Amino acid sequence: MHFLPDTLEAYITDHSENEPEILQNLRRETHLKVIQPRMITGHYQGRVLSMLAKLIRPQKILEIGTYTGYSAICLAEGLEENGIVHTIDINKELYDIQRKYFDQSGYGHQIIQHTGDALSIIPQLEESFDLVFIDAEKKKYRDYYESAILKTTKAAVIISDNVLWSGKVIEPLGKKDITTRALLEYNKHLKDDPRVDTLLLSVRDGLTLCRVR
Protein backbone atom coordinates (compact mmCIF):
# COMPACT_ATOMS: atom_id res chain seq x y z
CA MET A 1 0.00 0.00 0.00
CA HIS A 2 3.06 2.29 -0.14
CA PHE A 3 3.36 4.06 -3.50
CA LEU A 4 6.21 6.48 -2.74
CA PRO A 5 9.89 5.61 -2.17
CA ASP A 6 10.65 4.79 1.46
CA THR A 7 13.03 7.74 1.74
CA LEU A 8 10.35 10.18 0.58
CA GLU A 9 7.73 8.66 2.86
CA ALA A 10 10.17 9.01 5.76
CA TYR A 11 10.78 12.67 4.89
CA ILE A 12 7.04 13.37 4.77
CA THR A 13 6.48 11.68 8.11
CA ASP A 14 9.48 13.38 9.71
CA HIS A 15 8.13 16.78 8.71
CA SER A 16 4.62 16.15 9.99
CA GLU A 17 3.32 16.19 13.55
CA ASN A 18 4.96 13.61 15.81
CA GLU A 19 3.06 10.45 16.65
CA PRO A 20 1.67 10.79 20.20
CA GLU A 21 3.29 8.42 22.69
CA ILE A 22 0.05 6.61 23.48
CA LEU A 23 -0.42 5.82 19.80
CA GLN A 24 3.17 4.61 19.55
CA ASN A 25 2.39 2.21 22.40
CA LEU A 26 -0.87 1.09 20.78
CA ARG A 27 0.89 0.49 17.47
CA ARG A 28 3.59 -1.64 19.17
CA GLU A 29 1.07 -3.70 21.10
CA THR A 30 -1.00 -4.24 17.97
CA HIS A 31 2.03 -5.58 16.11
CA LEU A 32 2.93 -7.86 19.02
CA LYS A 33 -0.49 -9.28 19.86
CA VAL A 34 -3.01 -8.83 17.04
CA ILE A 35 -3.45 -10.64 13.74
CA GLN A 36 -2.89 -8.57 10.56
CA PRO A 37 -1.20 -5.58 12.25
CA ARG A 38 -0.77 -3.90 8.85
CA MET A 39 -4.44 -2.95 9.18
CA ILE A 40 -3.58 -0.34 11.81
CA THR A 41 -3.87 3.27 10.68
CA GLY A 42 -0.30 4.25 11.58
CA HIS A 43 1.57 7.48 12.20
CA TYR A 44 1.16 9.52 9.01
CA GLN A 45 -2.41 8.59 8.14
CA GLY A 46 -3.33 9.00 11.77
CA ARG A 47 -2.03 12.58 11.70
CA VAL A 48 -4.03 13.16 8.50
CA LEU A 49 -7.22 11.96 10.20
CA SER A 50 -6.44 14.04 13.26
CA MET A 51 -5.90 17.17 11.15
CA LEU A 52 -9.11 16.63 9.17
CA ALA A 53 -11.07 16.19 12.38
CA LYS A 54 -9.51 19.34 13.86
CA LEU A 55 -10.47 21.30 10.73
CA ILE A 56 -14.03 19.94 10.70
CA ARG A 57 -14.52 20.20 14.49
CA PRO A 58 -17.30 17.58 14.58
CA GLN A 59 -19.74 17.17 17.42
CA LYS A 60 -20.57 13.58 16.47
CA ILE A 61 -18.31 11.08 14.68
CA LEU A 62 -19.22 7.65 13.34
CA GLU A 63 -16.43 5.16 12.71
CA ILE A 64 -17.13 1.88 10.90
CA GLY A 65 -14.23 -0.46 11.67
CA THR A 66 -12.44 0.15 14.97
CA TYR A 67 -9.71 -2.49 14.79
CA THR A 68 -7.51 -1.74 17.85
CA GLY A 69 -8.69 1.86 18.21
CA TYR A 70 -5.86 3.90 16.68
CA SER A 71 -7.99 5.86 14.21
CA ALA A 72 -10.76 6.46 16.75
CA ILE A 73 -8.30 8.22 19.04
CA CYS A 74 -6.94 10.28 16.13
CA LEU A 75 -10.46 11.37 15.17
CA ALA A 76 -11.38 12.13 18.78
CA GLU A 77 -8.55 14.68 18.91
CA GLY A 78 -10.68 16.98 16.74
CA LEU A 79 -13.97 16.69 18.61
CA GLU A 80 -15.83 19.74 19.75
CA GLU A 81 -16.12 20.01 23.53
CA ASN A 82 -18.43 17.25 24.80
CA GLY A 83 -18.38 15.61 21.36
CA ILE A 84 -18.83 11.86 20.90
CA VAL A 85 -17.33 9.12 18.73
CA HIS A 86 -19.43 6.04 18.00
CA THR A 87 -17.11 3.30 16.76
CA ILE A 88 -18.23 -0.11 15.49
CA ASP A 89 -16.28 -3.34 15.05
CA ILE A 90 -17.38 -6.89 14.34
CA ASN A 91 -14.57 -8.48 16.39
CA LYS A 92 -15.45 -8.68 20.09
CA GLU A 93 -11.95 -10.00 20.89
CA LEU A 94 -10.52 -6.50 20.25
CA TYR A 95 -12.87 -4.76 22.71
CA ASP A 96 -10.52 -4.80 25.70
CA ILE A 97 -7.45 -3.42 23.91
CA GLN A 98 -9.63 -0.70 22.39
CA ARG A 99 -11.02 0.31 25.77
CA LYS A 100 -7.58 0.21 27.41
CA TYR A 101 -6.16 2.78 25.03
CA PHE A 102 -9.34 4.85 24.78
CA ASP A 103 -9.24 5.36 28.53
CA GLN A 104 -5.50 6.11 28.54
CA SER A 105 -5.96 8.67 25.76
CA GLY A 106 -8.16 10.94 27.84
CA TYR A 107 -11.04 10.54 25.37
CA GLY A 108 -12.43 7.37 26.91
CA HIS A 109 -15.60 9.07 28.16
CA GLN A 110 -16.23 10.38 24.64
CA ILE A 111 -15.76 7.13 22.72
CA ILE A 112 -18.68 4.69 22.65
CA GLN A 113 -17.86 1.17 21.48
CA HIS A 114 -20.30 -1.02 19.56
CA THR A 115 -19.61 -4.65 18.75
CA GLY A 116 -21.47 -6.38 15.94
CA ASP A 117 -22.66 -5.87 12.38
CA ALA A 118 -22.44 -2.19 11.47
CA LEU A 119 -25.36 -2.49 9.06
CA SER A 120 -27.56 -3.56 11.97
CA ILE A 121 -26.14 -1.04 14.46
CA ILE A 122 -26.10 2.16 12.36
CA PRO A 123 -29.90 2.36 11.83
CA GLN A 124 -30.38 2.13 15.59
CA LEU A 125 -28.18 5.16 16.33
CA GLU A 126 -30.23 8.27 17.03
CA GLU A 127 -27.46 10.82 16.39
CA SER A 128 -26.70 12.75 13.21
CA PHE A 129 -22.99 12.71 12.37
CA ASP A 130 -20.69 15.48 11.16
CA LEU A 131 -17.87 13.08 10.28
CA VAL A 132 -17.90 9.44 9.19
CA PHE A 133 -14.86 7.18 8.74
CA ILE A 134 -15.34 3.91 6.83
CA ASP A 135 -12.60 1.30 7.25
CA ALA A 136 -14.17 -2.15 7.54
CA GLU A 137 -15.11 -5.01 5.19
CA LYS A 138 -14.33 -3.65 1.72
CA LYS A 139 -17.00 -5.68 -0.08
CA LYS A 140 -19.61 -3.90 2.05
CA TYR A 141 -18.33 -0.36 1.57
CA ARG A 142 -21.27 0.79 -0.51
CA ASP A 143 -23.73 -0.64 2.01
CA TYR A 144 -21.90 1.10 4.86
CA TYR A 145 -21.88 4.36 2.92
CA GLU A 146 -25.57 4.22 2.08
CA SER A 147 -26.45 3.43 5.67
CA ALA A 148 -24.21 6.14 7.09
CA ILE A 149 -25.18 8.94 4.71
CA LEU A 150 -28.74 8.74 6.03
CA LYS A 151 -27.33 9.67 9.43
CA THR A 152 -25.24 12.69 8.36
CA THR A 153 -25.71 16.41 8.83
CA LYS A 154 -25.53 18.88 5.96
CA ALA A 155 -21.88 19.48 4.96
CA ALA A 156 -20.80 16.35 6.85
CA VAL A 157 -17.62 14.65 5.63
CA ILE A 158 -17.46 10.92 4.87
CA ILE A 159 -13.93 9.46 4.68
CA SER A 160 -13.35 6.07 3.05
CA ASP A 161 -10.06 4.23 3.56
CA ASN A 162 -8.15 1.77 1.33
CA VAL A 163 -9.83 2.95 -1.86
CA LEU A 164 -6.66 2.33 -3.93
CA TRP A 165 -6.34 -1.21 -2.57
CA SER A 166 -2.56 -1.44 -2.94
CA GLY A 167 -2.85 -0.22 -6.53
CA LYS A 168 -5.08 -3.11 -7.61
CA VAL A 169 -7.73 -0.65 -8.81
CA ILE A 170 -5.62 0.08 -11.91
CA GLU A 171 -4.44 -3.48 -12.56
CA PRO A 172 -6.20 -6.10 -14.73
CA LEU A 173 -9.15 -7.40 -12.74
CA GLY A 174 -9.12 -11.10 -11.92
CA LYS A 175 -12.40 -12.97 -12.34
CA LYS A 176 -12.33 -14.09 -8.70
CA ASP A 177 -11.17 -10.77 -7.23
CA ILE A 178 -14.46 -9.78 -5.64
CA THR A 179 -12.92 -7.21 -3.28
CA THR A 180 -11.21 -5.16 -5.97
CA ARG A 181 -14.35 -5.26 -8.10
CA ALA A 182 -16.39 -3.98 -5.16
CA LEU A 183 -13.95 -1.11 -4.59
CA LEU A 184 -13.94 -0.18 -8.28
CA GLU A 185 -17.73 0.02 -8.22
CA TYR A 186 -17.66 1.92 -4.93
CA ASN A 187 -15.17 4.50 -6.18
CA LYS A 188 -17.31 5.10 -9.27
CA HIS A 189 -20.44 5.39 -7.12
CA LEU A 190 -18.84 8.09 -4.97
CA LYS A 191 -17.67 10.00 -8.05
CA ASP A 192 -21.16 9.87 -9.59
CA ASP A 193 -23.24 10.41 -6.43
CA PRO A 194 -24.99 13.81 -6.76
CA ARG A 195 -25.47 13.99 -2.98
CA VAL A 196 -21.76 14.60 -2.33
CA ASP A 197 -18.64 16.38 -3.54
CA THR A 198 -15.85 13.82 -3.88
CA LEU A 199 -12.06 13.98 -3.72
CA LEU A 200 -9.78 10.92 -3.77
CA LEU A 201 -6.48 11.53 -1.97
CA SER A 202 -3.36 9.43 -2.54
CA VAL A 203 -2.69 9.16 1.19
CA ARG A 204 -1.22 5.77 2.14
CA ASP A 205 -3.66 3.26 0.56
CA GLY A 206 -6.06 5.95 -0.64
CA LEU A 207 -8.56 8.11 1.23
CA THR A 208 -11.70 9.47 -0.38
CA LEU A 209 -13.33 12.56 1.12
CA CYS A 210 -17.02 13.10 0.38
CA ARG A 211 -18.73 16.30 1.52
CA VAL A 212 -22.48 15.96 1.85
CA ARG A 213 -24.25 18.70 -0.10
PDB file of C-alpha atoms in Angstrom:
ATOM      1  CA  MET A   1       0.000   0.000   0.000  1.00  0.00           C
ATOM      2  CA  HIS A   2       3.060   2.293  -0.141  1.00  0.00           C
ATOM      3  CA  PHE A   3       3.361   4.058  -3.497  1.00  0.00           C
ATOM      4  CA  LEU A   4       6.211   6.478  -2.737  1.00  0.00           C
ATOM      5  CA  PRO A   5       9.891   5.613  -2.166  1.00  0.00           C
ATOM      6  CA  ASP A   6      10.651   4.786   1.464  1.00  0.00           C
ATOM      7  CA  THR A   7      13.028   7.737   1.739  1.00  0.00           C
ATOM      8  CA  LEU A   8      10.350  10.182   0.577  1.00  0.00           C
ATOM      9  CA  GLU A   9       7.731   8.657   2.860  1.00  0.00           C
ATOM     10  CA  ALA A  10      10.167   9.005   5.764  1.00  0.00           C
ATOM     11  CA  TYR A  11      10.783  12.671   4.885  1.00  0.00           C
ATOM     12  CA  ILE A  12       7.037  13.374   4.770  1.00  0.00           C
ATOM     13  CA  THR A  13       6.476  11.676   8.112  1.00  0.00           C
ATOM     14  CA  ASP A  14       9.484  13.377   9.712  1.00  0.00           C
ATOM     15  CA  HIS A  15       8.127  16.778   8.709  1.00  0.00           C
ATOM     16  CA  SER A  16       4.625  16.151   9.989  1.00  0.00           C
ATOM     17  CA  GLU A  17       3.324  16.194  13.555  1.00  0.00           C
ATOM     18  CA  ASN A  18       4.961  13.607  15.814  1.00  0.00           C
ATOM     19  CA  GLU A  19       3.056  10.453  16.646  1.00  0.00           C
ATOM     20  CA  PRO A  20       1.667  10.786  20.205  1.00  0.00           C
ATOM     21  CA  GLU A  21       3.289   8.423  22.685  1.00  0.00           C
ATOM     22  CA  ILE A  22       0.045   6.614  23.481  1.00  0.00           C
ATOM     23  CA  LEU A  23      -0.424   5.821  19.800  1.00  0.00           C
ATOM     24  CA  GLN A  24       3.169   4.614  19.551  1.00  0.00           C
ATOM     25  CA  ASN A  25       2.389   2.211  22.400  1.00  0.00           C
ATOM     26  CA  LEU A  26      -0.865   1.089  20.780  1.00  0.00           C
ATOM     27  CA  ARG A  27       0.888   0.488  17.467  1.00  0.00           C
ATOM     28  CA  ARG A  28       3.586  -1.640  19.168  1.00  0.00           C
ATOM     29  CA  GLU A  29       1.066  -3.703  21.103  1.00  0.00           C
ATOM     30  CA  THR A  30      -1.000  -4.241  17.968  1.00  0.00           C
ATOM     31  CA  HIS A  31       2.033  -5.585  16.107  1.00  0.00           C
ATOM     32  CA  LEU A  32       2.929  -7.859  19.018  1.00  0.00           C
ATOM     33  CA  LYS A  33      -0.489  -9.275  19.861  1.00  0.00           C
ATOM     34  CA  VAL A  34      -3.007  -8.831  17.040  1.00  0.00           C
ATOM     35  CA  ILE A  35      -3.451 -10.641  13.735  1.00  0.00           C
ATOM     36  CA  GLN A  36      -2.890  -8.568  10.564  1.00  0.00           C
ATOM     37  CA  PRO A  37      -1.203  -5.576  12.249  1.00  0.00           C
ATOM     38  CA  ARG A  38      -0.767  -3.895   8.847  1.00  0.00           C
ATOM     39  CA  MET A  39      -4.444  -2.945   9.176  1.00  0.00           C
ATOM     40  CA  ILE A  40      -3.581  -0.343  11.809  1.00  0.00           C
ATOM     41  CA  THR A  41      -3.874   3.268  10.675  1.00  0.00           C
ATOM     42  CA  GLY A  42      -0.305   4.250  11.576  1.00  0.00           C
ATOM     43  CA  HIS A  43       1.571   7.481  12.198  1.00  0.00           C
ATOM     44  CA  TYR A  44       1.159   9.520   9.012  1.00  0.00           C
ATOM     45  CA  GLN A  45      -2.410   8.594   8.138  1.00  0.00           C
ATOM     46  CA  GLY A  46      -3.327   8.998  11.772  1.00  0.00           C
ATOM     47  CA  ARG A  47      -2.033  12.576  11.704  1.00  0.00           C
ATOM     48  CA  VAL A  48      -4.026  13.156   8.504  1.00  0.00           C
ATOM     49  CA  LEU A  49      -7.216  11.957  10.201  1.00  0.00           C
ATOM     50  CA  SER A  50      -6.444  14.043  13.258  1.00  0.00           C
ATOM     51  CA  MET A  51      -5.900  17.166  11.146  1.00  0.00           C
ATOM     52  CA  LEU A  52      -9.105  16.626   9.169  1.00  0.00           C
ATOM     53  CA  ALA A  53     -11.073  16.190  12.383  1.00  0.00           C
ATOM     54  CA  LYS A  54      -9.510  19.336  13.863  1.00  0.00           C
ATOM     55  CA  LEU A  55     -10.465  21.303  10.727  1.00  0.00           C
ATOM     56  CA  ILE A  56     -14.029  19.942  10.696  1.00  0.00           C
ATOM     57  CA  ARG A  57     -14.519  20.198  14.492  1.00  0.00           C
ATOM     58  CA  PRO A  58     -17.304  17.577  14.577  1.00  0.00           C
ATOM     59  CA  GLN A  59     -19.736  17.166  17.423  1.00  0.00           C
ATOM     60  CA  LYS A  60     -20.574  13.576  16.472  1.00  0.00           C
ATOM     61  CA  ILE A  61     -18.313  11.083  14.681  1.00  0.00           C
ATOM     62  CA  LEU A  62     -19.223   7.645  13.336  1.00  0.00           C
ATOM     63  CA  GLU A  63     -16.426   5.157  12.713  1.00  0.00           C
ATOM     64  CA  ILE A  64     -17.134   1.879  10.905  1.00  0.00           C
ATOM     65  CA  GLY A  65     -14.234  -0.457  11.674  1.00  0.00           C
ATOM     66  CA  THR A  66     -12.441   0.147  14.973  1.00  0.00           C
ATOM     67  CA  TYR A  67      -9.707  -2.495  14.785  1.00  0.00           C
ATOM     68  CA  THR A  68      -7.513  -1.739  17.846  1.00  0.00           C
ATOM     69  CA  GLY A  69      -8.691   1.860  18.208  1.00  0.00           C
ATOM     70  CA  TYR A  70      -5.863   3.897  16.680  1.00  0.00           C
ATOM     71  CA  SER A  71      -7.992   5.857  14.209  1.00  0.00           C
ATOM     72  CA  ALA A  72     -10.762   6.463  16.746  1.00  0.00           C
ATOM     73  CA  ILE A  73      -8.296   8.223  19.041  1.00  0.00           C
ATOM     74  CA  CYS A  74      -6.941  10.284  16.133  1.00  0.00           C
ATOM     75  CA  LEU A  75     -10.458  11.374  15.166  1.00  0.00           C
ATOM     76  CA  ALA A  76     -11.381  12.130  18.784  1.00  0.00           C
ATOM     77  CA  GLU A  77      -8.550  14.685  18.911  1.00  0.00           C
ATOM     78  CA  GLY A  78     -10.676  16.981  16.737  1.00  0.00           C
ATOM     79  CA  LEU A  79     -13.969  16.685  18.605  1.00  0.00           C
ATOM     80  CA  GLU A  80     -15.832  19.743  19.754  1.00  0.00           C
ATOM     81  CA  GLU A  81     -16.125  20.010  23.528  1.00  0.00           C
ATOM     82  CA  ASN A  82     -18.426  17.252  24.803  1.00  0.00           C
ATOM     83  CA  GLY A  83     -18.383  15.608  21.357  1.00  0.00           C
ATOM     84  CA  ILE A  84     -18.831  11.859  20.903  1.00  0.00           C
ATOM     85  CA  VAL A  85     -17.326   9.118  18.729  1.00  0.00           C
ATOM     86  CA  HIS A  86     -19.429   6.039  18.004  1.00  0.00           C
ATOM     87  CA  THR A  87     -17.107   3.301  16.759  1.00  0.00           C
ATOM     88  CA  ILE A  88     -18.233  -0.106  15.493  1.00  0.00           C
ATOM     89  CA  ASP A  89     -16.283  -3.336  15.055  1.00  0.00           C
ATOM     90  CA  ILE A  90     -17.380  -6.889  14.344  1.00  0.00           C
ATOM     91  CA  ASN A  91     -14.573  -8.478  16.394  1.00  0.00           C
ATOM     92  CA  LYS A  92     -15.446  -8.679  20.090  1.00  0.00           C
ATOM     93  CA  GLU A  93     -11.947  -9.996  20.895  1.00  0.00           C
ATOM     94  CA  LEU A  94     -10.522  -6.498  20.253  1.00  0.00           C
ATOM     95  CA  TYR A  95     -12.867  -4.764  22.705  1.00  0.00           C
ATOM     96  CA  ASP A  96     -10.519  -4.797  25.705  1.00  0.00           C
ATOM     97  CA  ILE A  97      -7.451  -3.425  23.909  1.00  0.00           C
ATOM     98  CA  GLN A  98      -9.634  -0.699  22.386  1.00  0.00           C
ATOM     99  CA  ARG A  99     -11.020   0.309  25.773  1.00  0.00           C
ATOM    100  CA  LYS A 100      -7.577   0.206  27.414  1.00  0.00           C
ATOM    101  CA  TYR A 101      -6.162   2.781  25.032  1.00  0.00           C
ATOM    102  CA  PHE A 102      -9.335   4.845  24.778  1.00  0.00           C
ATOM    103  CA  ASP A 103      -9.236   5.360  28.531  1.00  0.00           C
ATOM    104  CA  GLN A 104      -5.504   6.110  28.541  1.00  0.00           C
ATOM    105  CA  SER A 105      -5.956   8.669  25.763  1.00  0.00           C
ATOM    106  CA  GLY A 106      -8.157  10.944  27.839  1.00  0.00           C
ATOM    107  CA  TYR A 107     -11.038  10.544  25.367  1.00  0.00           C
ATOM    108  CA  GLY A 108     -12.431   7.370  26.913  1.00  0.00           C
ATOM    109  CA  HIS A 109     -15.603   9.069  28.156  1.00  0.00           C
ATOM    110  CA  GLN A 110     -16.228  10.385  24.642  1.00  0.00           C
ATOM    111  CA  ILE A 111     -15.760   7.126  22.724  1.00  0.00           C
ATOM    112  CA  ILE A 112     -18.681   4.694  22.648  1.00  0.00           C
ATOM    113  CA  GLN A 113     -17.862   1.172  21.475  1.00  0.00           C
ATOM    114  CA  HIS A 114     -20.303  -1.016  19.556  1.00  0.00           C
ATOM    115  CA  THR A 115     -19.610  -4.653  18.747  1.00  0.00           C
ATOM    116  CA  GLY A 116     -21.469  -6.377  15.941  1.00  0.00           C
ATOM    117  CA  ASP A 117     -22.656  -5.875  12.383  1.00  0.00           C
ATOM    118  CA  ALA A 118     -22.445  -2.189  11.475  1.00  0.00           C
ATOM    119  CA  LEU A 119     -25.365  -2.490   9.065  1.00  0.00           C
ATOM    120  CA  SER A 120     -27.563  -3.560  11.969  1.00  0.00           C
ATOM    121  CA  ILE A 121     -26.140  -1.045  14.458  1.00  0.00           C
ATOM    122  CA  ILE A 122     -26.101   2.156  12.357  1.00  0.00           C
ATOM    123  CA  PRO A 123     -29.903   2.357  11.830  1.00  0.00           C
ATOM    124  CA  GLN A 124     -30.376   2.128  15.595  1.00  0.00           C
ATOM    125  CA  LEU A 125     -28.181   5.159  16.326  1.00  0.00           C
ATOM    126  CA  GLU A 126     -30.227   8.273  17.031  1.00  0.00           C
ATOM    127  CA  GLU A 127     -27.464  10.816  16.387  1.00  0.00           C
ATOM    128  CA  SER A 128     -26.697  12.749  13.214  1.00  0.00           C
ATOM    129  CA  PHE A 129     -22.994  12.707  12.368  1.00  0.00           C
ATOM    130  CA  ASP A 130     -20.694  15.481  11.163  1.00  0.00           C
ATOM    131  CA  LEU A 131     -17.872  13.082  10.280  1.00  0.00           C
ATOM    132  CA  VAL A 132     -17.896   9.439   9.189  1.00  0.00           C
ATOM    133  CA  PHE A 133     -14.864   7.180   8.736  1.00  0.00           C
ATOM    134  CA  ILE A 134     -15.344   3.910   6.832  1.00  0.00           C
ATOM    135  CA  ASP A 135     -12.599   1.298   7.247  1.00  0.00           C
ATOM    136  CA  ALA A 136     -14.165  -2.145   7.539  1.00  0.00           C
ATOM    137  CA  GLU A 137     -15.113  -5.009   5.192  1.00  0.00           C
ATOM    138  CA  LYS A 138     -14.330  -3.655   1.717  1.00  0.00           C
ATOM    139  CA  LYS A 139     -17.001  -5.681  -0.080  1.00  0.00           C
ATOM    140  CA  LYS A 140     -19.615  -3.903   2.046  1.00  0.00           C
ATOM    141  CA  TYR A 141     -18.335  -0.355   1.574  1.00  0.00           C
ATOM    142  CA  ARG A 142     -21.271   0.789  -0.515  1.00  0.00           C
ATOM    143  CA  ASP A 143     -23.733  -0.640   2.011  1.00  0.00           C
ATOM    144  CA  TYR A 144     -21.902   1.103   4.865  1.00  0.00           C
ATOM    145  CA  TYR A 145     -21.876   4.356   2.918  1.00  0.00           C
ATOM    146  CA  GLU A 146     -25.568   4.220   2.077  1.00  0.00           C
ATOM    147  CA  SER A 147     -26.450   3.425   5.666  1.00  0.00           C
ATOM    148  CA  ALA A 148     -24.208   6.144   7.092  1.00  0.00           C
ATOM    149  CA  ILE A 149     -25.181   8.943   4.713  1.00  0.00           C
ATOM    150  CA  LEU A 150     -28.739   8.739   6.028  1.00  0.00           C
ATOM    151  CA  LYS A 151     -27.329   9.671   9.428  1.00  0.00           C
ATOM    152  CA  THR A 152     -25.240  12.691   8.362  1.00  0.00           C
ATOM    153  CA  THR A 153     -25.708  16.407   8.830  1.00  0.00           C
ATOM    154  CA  LYS A 154     -25.533  18.884   5.959  1.00  0.00           C
ATOM    155  CA  ALA A 155     -21.877  19.475   4.962  1.00  0.00           C
ATOM    156  CA  ALA A 156     -20.798  16.353   6.854  1.00  0.00           C
ATOM    157  CA  VAL A 157     -17.624  14.655   5.625  1.00  0.00           C
ATOM    158  CA  ILE A 158     -17.457  10.919   4.874  1.00  0.00           C
ATOM    159  CA  ILE A 159     -13.934   9.460   4.678  1.00  0.00           C
ATOM    160  CA  SER A 160     -13.355   6.073   3.047  1.00  0.00           C
ATOM    161  CA  ASP A 161     -10.056   4.234   3.565  1.00  0.00           C
ATOM    162  CA  ASN A 162      -8.147   1.775   1.332  1.00  0.00           C
ATOM    163  CA  VAL A 163      -9.833   2.948  -1.865  1.00  0.00           C
ATOM    164  CA  LEU A 164      -6.662   2.334  -3.932  1.00  0.00           C
ATOM    165  CA  TRP A 165      -6.335  -1.215  -2.573  1.00  0.00           C
ATOM    166  CA  SER A 166      -2.556  -1.438  -2.943  1.00  0.00           C
ATOM    167  CA  GLY A 167      -2.855  -0.224  -6.528  1.00  0.00           C
ATOM    168  CA  LYS A 168      -5.076  -3.111  -7.611  1.00  0.00           C
ATOM    169  CA  VAL A 169      -7.726  -0.650  -8.810  1.00  0.00           C
ATOM    170  CA  ILE A 170      -5.620   0.076 -11.909  1.00  0.00           C
ATOM    171  CA  GLU A 171      -4.440  -3.482 -12.558  1.00  0.00           C
ATOM    172  CA  PRO A 172      -6.200  -6.098 -14.727  1.00  0.00           C
ATOM    173  CA  LEU A 173      -9.154  -7.402 -12.739  1.00  0.00           C
ATOM    174  CA  GLY A 174      -9.116 -11.095 -11.921  1.00  0.00           C
ATOM    175  CA  LYS A 175     -12.403 -12.966 -12.335  1.00  0.00           C
ATOM    176  CA  LYS A 176     -12.328 -14.087  -8.705  1.00  0.00           C
ATOM    177  CA  ASP A 177     -11.169 -10.766  -7.228  1.00  0.00           C
ATOM    178  CA  ILE A 178     -14.459  -9.775  -5.638  1.00  0.00           C
ATOM    179  CA  THR A 179     -12.923  -7.209  -3.280  1.00  0.00           C
ATOM    180  CA  THR A 180     -11.207  -5.157  -5.971  1.00  0.00           C
ATOM    181  CA  ARG A 181     -14.350  -5.263  -8.104  1.00  0.00           C
ATOM    182  CA  ALA A 182     -16.391  -3.980  -5.161  1.00  0.00           C
ATOM    183  CA  LEU A 183     -13.947  -1.107  -4.590  1.00  0.00           C
ATOM    184  CA  LEU A 184     -13.937  -0.176  -8.280  1.00  0.00           C
ATOM    185  CA  GLU A 185     -17.733   0.015  -8.218  1.00  0.00           C
ATOM    186  CA  TYR A 186     -17.656   1.921  -4.931  1.00  0.00           C
ATOM    187  CA  ASN A 187     -15.173   4.498  -6.177  1.00  0.00           C
ATOM    188  CA  LYS A 188     -17.312   5.103  -9.271  1.00  0.00           C
ATOM    189  CA  HIS A 189     -20.435   5.390  -7.123  1.00  0.00           C
ATOM    190  CA  LEU A 190     -18.835   8.088  -4.973  1.00  0.00           C
ATOM    191  CA  LYS A 191     -17.675  10.000  -8.047  1.00  0.00           C
ATOM    192  CA  ASP A 192     -21.162   9.872  -9.592  1.00  0.00           C
ATOM    193  CA  ASP A 193     -23.238  10.414  -6.429  1.00  0.00           C
ATOM    194  CA  PRO A 194     -24.986  13.810  -6.757  1.00  0.00           C
ATOM    195  CA  ARG A 195     -25.469  13.995  -2.983  1.00  0.00           C
ATOM    196  CA  VAL A 196     -21.762  14.604  -2.331  1.00  0.00           C
ATOM    197  CA  ASP A 197     -18.644  16.380  -3.541  1.00  0.00           C
ATOM    198  CA  THR A 198     -15.852  13.819  -3.885  1.00  0.00           C
ATOM    199  CA  LEU A 199     -12.061  13.976  -3.725  1.00  0.00           C
ATOM    200  CA  LEU A 200      -9.777  10.920  -3.769  1.00  0.00           C
ATOM    201  CA  LEU A 201      -6.484  11.529  -1.974  1.00  0.00           C
ATOM    202  CA  SER A 202      -3.359   9.430  -2.539  1.00  0.00           C
ATOM    203  CA  VAL A 203      -2.688   9.162   1.187  1.00  0.00           C
ATOM    204  CA  ARG A 204      -1.222   5.768   2.137  1.00  0.00           C
ATOM    205  CA  ASP A 205      -3.658   3.258   0.560  1.00  0.00           C
ATOM    206  CA  GLY A 206      -6.064   5.953  -0.643  1.00  0.00           C
ATOM    207  CA  LEU A 207      -8.562   8.109   1.234  1.00  0.00           C
ATOM    208  CA  THR A 208     -11.702   9.471  -0.379  1.00  0.00           C
ATOM    209  CA  LEU A 209     -13.331  12.556   1.116  1.00  0.00           C
ATOM    210  CA  CYS A 210     -17.016  13.102   0.383  1.00  0.00           C
ATOM    211  CA  ARG A 211     -18.728  16.302   1.521  1.00  0.00           C
ATOM    212  CA  VAL A 212     -22.485  15.957   1.851  1.00  0.00           C
ATOM    213  CA  ARG A 213     -24.245  18.702  -0.103  1.00  0.00           C
TER     214      ARG A 213
END
